[in-house]
Coordinates of C-alpha atoms in Angstrom, one line a residue:
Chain A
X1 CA 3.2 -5.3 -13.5
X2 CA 2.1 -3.3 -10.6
X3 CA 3.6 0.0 -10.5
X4 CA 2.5 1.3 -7.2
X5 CA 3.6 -1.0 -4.3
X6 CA 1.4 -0.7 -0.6
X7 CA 2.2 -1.8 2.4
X8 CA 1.1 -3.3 4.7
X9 CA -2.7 -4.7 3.8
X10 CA -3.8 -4.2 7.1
X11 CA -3.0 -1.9 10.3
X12 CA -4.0 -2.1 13.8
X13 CA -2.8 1.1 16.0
X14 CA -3.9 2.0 19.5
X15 CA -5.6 5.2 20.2
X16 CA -2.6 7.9 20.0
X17 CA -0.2 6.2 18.3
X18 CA 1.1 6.5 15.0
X19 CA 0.0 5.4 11.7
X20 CA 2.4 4.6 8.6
X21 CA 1.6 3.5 5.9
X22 CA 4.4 3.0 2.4
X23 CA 4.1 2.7 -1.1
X24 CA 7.1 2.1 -3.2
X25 CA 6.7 3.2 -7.5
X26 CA 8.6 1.9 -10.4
X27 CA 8.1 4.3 -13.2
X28 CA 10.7 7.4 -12.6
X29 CA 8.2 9.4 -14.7
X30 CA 5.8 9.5 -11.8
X31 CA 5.9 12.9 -10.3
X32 CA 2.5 13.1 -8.4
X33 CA 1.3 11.6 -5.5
X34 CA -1.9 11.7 -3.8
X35 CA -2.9 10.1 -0.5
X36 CA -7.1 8.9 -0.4
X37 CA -8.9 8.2 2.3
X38 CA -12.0 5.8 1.9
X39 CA -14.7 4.9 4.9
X40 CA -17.4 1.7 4.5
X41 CA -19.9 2.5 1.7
X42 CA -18.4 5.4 0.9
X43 CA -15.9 6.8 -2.2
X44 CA -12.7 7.0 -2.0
X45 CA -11.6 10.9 -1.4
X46 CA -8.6 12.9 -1.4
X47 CA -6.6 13.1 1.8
X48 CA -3.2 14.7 1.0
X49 CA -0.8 14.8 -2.2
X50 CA 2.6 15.9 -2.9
X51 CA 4.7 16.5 -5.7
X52 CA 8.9 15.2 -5.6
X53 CA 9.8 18.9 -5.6
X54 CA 9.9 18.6 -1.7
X55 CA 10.6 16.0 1.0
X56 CA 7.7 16.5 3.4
X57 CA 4.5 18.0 3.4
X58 CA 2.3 18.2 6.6
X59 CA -1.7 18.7 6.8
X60 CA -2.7 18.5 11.0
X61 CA -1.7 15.1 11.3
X62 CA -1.3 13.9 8.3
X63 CA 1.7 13.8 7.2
X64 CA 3.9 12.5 3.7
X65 CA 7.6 11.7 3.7
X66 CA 8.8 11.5 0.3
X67 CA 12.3 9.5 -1.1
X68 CA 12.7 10.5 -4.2
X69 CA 16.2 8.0 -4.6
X70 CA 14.5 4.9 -3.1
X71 CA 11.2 5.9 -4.8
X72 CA 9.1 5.9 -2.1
X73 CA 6.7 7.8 -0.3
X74 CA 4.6 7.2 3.1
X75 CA 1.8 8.4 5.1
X76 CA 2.1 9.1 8.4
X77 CA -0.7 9.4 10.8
X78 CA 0.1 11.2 14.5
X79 CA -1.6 11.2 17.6
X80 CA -4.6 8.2 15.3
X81 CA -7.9 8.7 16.2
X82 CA -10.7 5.8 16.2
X83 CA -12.4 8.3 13.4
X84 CA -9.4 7.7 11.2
X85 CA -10.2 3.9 10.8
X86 CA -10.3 4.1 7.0
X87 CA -9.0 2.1 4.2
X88 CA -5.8 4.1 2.4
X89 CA -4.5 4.2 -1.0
X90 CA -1.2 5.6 -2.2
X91 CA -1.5 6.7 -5.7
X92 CA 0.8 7.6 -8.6
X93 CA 0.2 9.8 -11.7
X94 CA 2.3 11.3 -14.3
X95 CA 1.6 15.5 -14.5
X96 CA 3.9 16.7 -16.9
X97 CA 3.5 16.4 -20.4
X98 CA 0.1 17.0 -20.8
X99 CA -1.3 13.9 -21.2
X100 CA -4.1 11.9 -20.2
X101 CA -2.7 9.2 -17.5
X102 CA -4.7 8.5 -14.5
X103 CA -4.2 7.5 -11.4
X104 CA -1.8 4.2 -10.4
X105 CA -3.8 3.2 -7.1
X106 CA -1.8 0.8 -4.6
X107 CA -4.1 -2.4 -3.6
X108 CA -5.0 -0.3 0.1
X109 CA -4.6 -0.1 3.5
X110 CA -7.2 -1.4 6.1
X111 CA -6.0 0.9 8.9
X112 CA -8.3 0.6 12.6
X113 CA -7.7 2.2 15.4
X114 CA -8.5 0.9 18.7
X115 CA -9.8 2.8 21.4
Chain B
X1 CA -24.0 20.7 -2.9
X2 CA -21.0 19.7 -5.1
X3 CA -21.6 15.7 -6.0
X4 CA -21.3 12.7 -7.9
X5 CA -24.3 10.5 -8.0
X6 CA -24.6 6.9 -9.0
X7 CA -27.4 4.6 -9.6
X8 CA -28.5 2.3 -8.9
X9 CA -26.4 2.0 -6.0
X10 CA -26.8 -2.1 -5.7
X11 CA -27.7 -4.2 -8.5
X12 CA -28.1 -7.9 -9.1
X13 CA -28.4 -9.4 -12.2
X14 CA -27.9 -12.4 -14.5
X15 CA -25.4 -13.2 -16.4
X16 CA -25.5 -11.5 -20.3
X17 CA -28.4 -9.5 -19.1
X18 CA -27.4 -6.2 -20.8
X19 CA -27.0 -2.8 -18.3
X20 CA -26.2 0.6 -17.4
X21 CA -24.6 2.4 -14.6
X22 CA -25.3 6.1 -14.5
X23 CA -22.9 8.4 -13.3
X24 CA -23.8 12.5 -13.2
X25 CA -21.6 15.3 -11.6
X26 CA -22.7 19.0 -10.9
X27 CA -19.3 20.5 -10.6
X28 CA -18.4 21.4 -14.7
X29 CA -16.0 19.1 -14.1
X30 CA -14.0 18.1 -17.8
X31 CA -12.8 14.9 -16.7
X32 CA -14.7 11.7 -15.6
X33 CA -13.6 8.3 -14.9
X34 CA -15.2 4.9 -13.8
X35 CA -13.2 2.2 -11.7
X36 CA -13.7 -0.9 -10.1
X37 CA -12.6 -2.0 -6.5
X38 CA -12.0 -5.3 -5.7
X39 CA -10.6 -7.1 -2.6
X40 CA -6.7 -7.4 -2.9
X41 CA -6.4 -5.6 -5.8
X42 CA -7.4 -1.8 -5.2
X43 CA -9.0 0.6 -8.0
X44 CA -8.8 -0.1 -11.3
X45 CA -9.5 2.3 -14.3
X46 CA -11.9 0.6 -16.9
X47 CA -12.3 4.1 -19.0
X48 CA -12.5 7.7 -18.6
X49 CA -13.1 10.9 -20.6
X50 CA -11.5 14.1 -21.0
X51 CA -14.2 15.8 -22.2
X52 CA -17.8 15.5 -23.9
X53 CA -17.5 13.2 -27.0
X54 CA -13.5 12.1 -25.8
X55 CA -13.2 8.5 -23.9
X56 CA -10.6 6.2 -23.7
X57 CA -9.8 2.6 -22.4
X58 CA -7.9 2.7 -18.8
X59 CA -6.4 -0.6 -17.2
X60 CA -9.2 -2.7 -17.6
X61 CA -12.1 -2.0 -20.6
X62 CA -12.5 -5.6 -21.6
X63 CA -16.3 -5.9 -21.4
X64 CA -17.2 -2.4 -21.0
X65 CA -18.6 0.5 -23.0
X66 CA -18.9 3.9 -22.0
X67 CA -20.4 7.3 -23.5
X68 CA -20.0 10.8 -23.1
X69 CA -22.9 12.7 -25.0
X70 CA -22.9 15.4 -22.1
X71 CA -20.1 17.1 -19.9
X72 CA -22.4 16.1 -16.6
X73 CA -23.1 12.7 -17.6
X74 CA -20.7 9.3 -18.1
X75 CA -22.8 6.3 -17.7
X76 CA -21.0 2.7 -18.1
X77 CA -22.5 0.1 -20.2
X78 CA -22.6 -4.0 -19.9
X79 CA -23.6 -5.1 -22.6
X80 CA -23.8 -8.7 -21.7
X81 CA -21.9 -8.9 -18.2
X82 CA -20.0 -11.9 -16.5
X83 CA -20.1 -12.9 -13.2
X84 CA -16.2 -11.7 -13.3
X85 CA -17.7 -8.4 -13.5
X86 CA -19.2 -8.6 -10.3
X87 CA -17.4 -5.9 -8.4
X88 CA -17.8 -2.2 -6.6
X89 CA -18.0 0.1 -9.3
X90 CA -16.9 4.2 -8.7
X91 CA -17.5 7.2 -10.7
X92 CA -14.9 10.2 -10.5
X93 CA -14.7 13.4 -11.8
X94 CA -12.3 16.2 -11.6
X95 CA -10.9 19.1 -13.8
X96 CA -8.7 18.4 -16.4
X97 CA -5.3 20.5 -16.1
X98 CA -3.0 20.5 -13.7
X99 CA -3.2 18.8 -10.3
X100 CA -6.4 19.5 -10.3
X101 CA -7.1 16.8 -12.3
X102 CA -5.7 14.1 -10.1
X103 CA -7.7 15.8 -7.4
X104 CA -10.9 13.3 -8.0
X105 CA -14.1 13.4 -6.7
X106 CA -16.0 9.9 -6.4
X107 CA -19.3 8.8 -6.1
X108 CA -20.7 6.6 -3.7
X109 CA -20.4 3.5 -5.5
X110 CA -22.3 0.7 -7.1
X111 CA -22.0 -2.9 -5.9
X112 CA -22.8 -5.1 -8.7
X113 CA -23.0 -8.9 -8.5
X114 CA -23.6 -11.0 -11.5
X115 CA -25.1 -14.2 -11.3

């Protein structure tokens, strides 16, 4: 059962334009959210994150809009650089109570941005 | 510089030939974590470790052993590996309250094929 849904598998955006990116989650107990950002040959590494206690949360131009009725959540990209060309995963994790879950990754988003 | 190193970084090797991925970290990090990315199906948990002498099984431990004899080191063992384990494996690590522990640093990854 996957728990964290992404979409779309791949993204092609001109120079300027914007970049979104959704992920959709089943488990209600989910109350985390972290964006990662991953370039060839590298690790994957944290972007943005954002708990359900809020609706939006901006970082330059990087942006998440979160739904906490329809259970989603999205990354938006403004104003998309060639240097943001990047695979993207949505992630999911479960904060309170203590325990040790770990990240819910989505399967990633092959984002390129054309000059 | 704060890092998580891997080795060997590629590796090829024949199938039940037994072997070992090293991870280390030099941020006193608690928590560690290995994964495996593959096309179409994003990051997947084979085990992590909340502290020295603590591990436990994540999505996917079949055919995997791991160890955590010291809080820097968490190196992942095959002990006779499949050419289904063939694969790009990561190393995280991260603090282990709070958001800070979904706040994960990775290594650079090791591409392993089995033949």
């Amino acid at each position: 059962q996957q728990q964290v849904k992404q979409s779309p598998q791949s993204l092609i955006v001109q120079k300027g334009g914007i970049s979104i990116i959704n992920c959709a989650y089943e488990n209600t107990a989910f109350d985390y959210f972290p964006w990662y950002q991953q370039f060839p040959g590298k690790g994957p590494a944290l972007l943005i994150a954002i708990r359900p206690d809020v609706s939006e949360k901006k970082e330059g131009r990087f942006t998440i809009s979160f739904n906490k009725s329809a259970k989603q959540f999205s990354l938006h990209i403004m104003d998309s650089q060639p240097g943001d060309s990047a695979t993207y995963f949505c992630a999911a994790s479960r904060i309170s109570g203590g325990g040790a879950d770990g990240l819910t990754f989505g399967k990633g988003t092959h984002l390129i941005i054309q000059p | 510089e704060a890092q998580v190193t891997q080795n060997p970084r590629y590796l090829i090797t024949v199938t039940g030939k037994k072997l070992t991925v090293t991870c280390s970290q030099n941020m006193n990090h608690e928590y560690m974590s290995w994964y495996r990315q593959d096309p179409g199906l994003g990051l997947r948990q084979i085990y992590y470790s909340m502290n020295v002498e603590v591990t436990d099984k994540g999505d996917v431990p079949e055919g995997y052993k791991v160890s955590r004899k010291e809080k820097r080191n968490f190196p992942l063992i095959l002990e006779s590996p499949s050419p289904n384990q063939t694969s790009l494996y990561f190393c995280a690590s991260s603090y282990s309250t709070g958001t800070s522990r979904y706040e994960q640093y990775f290594g650079p990854g090791t591409r392993l094929t089995v033949t």
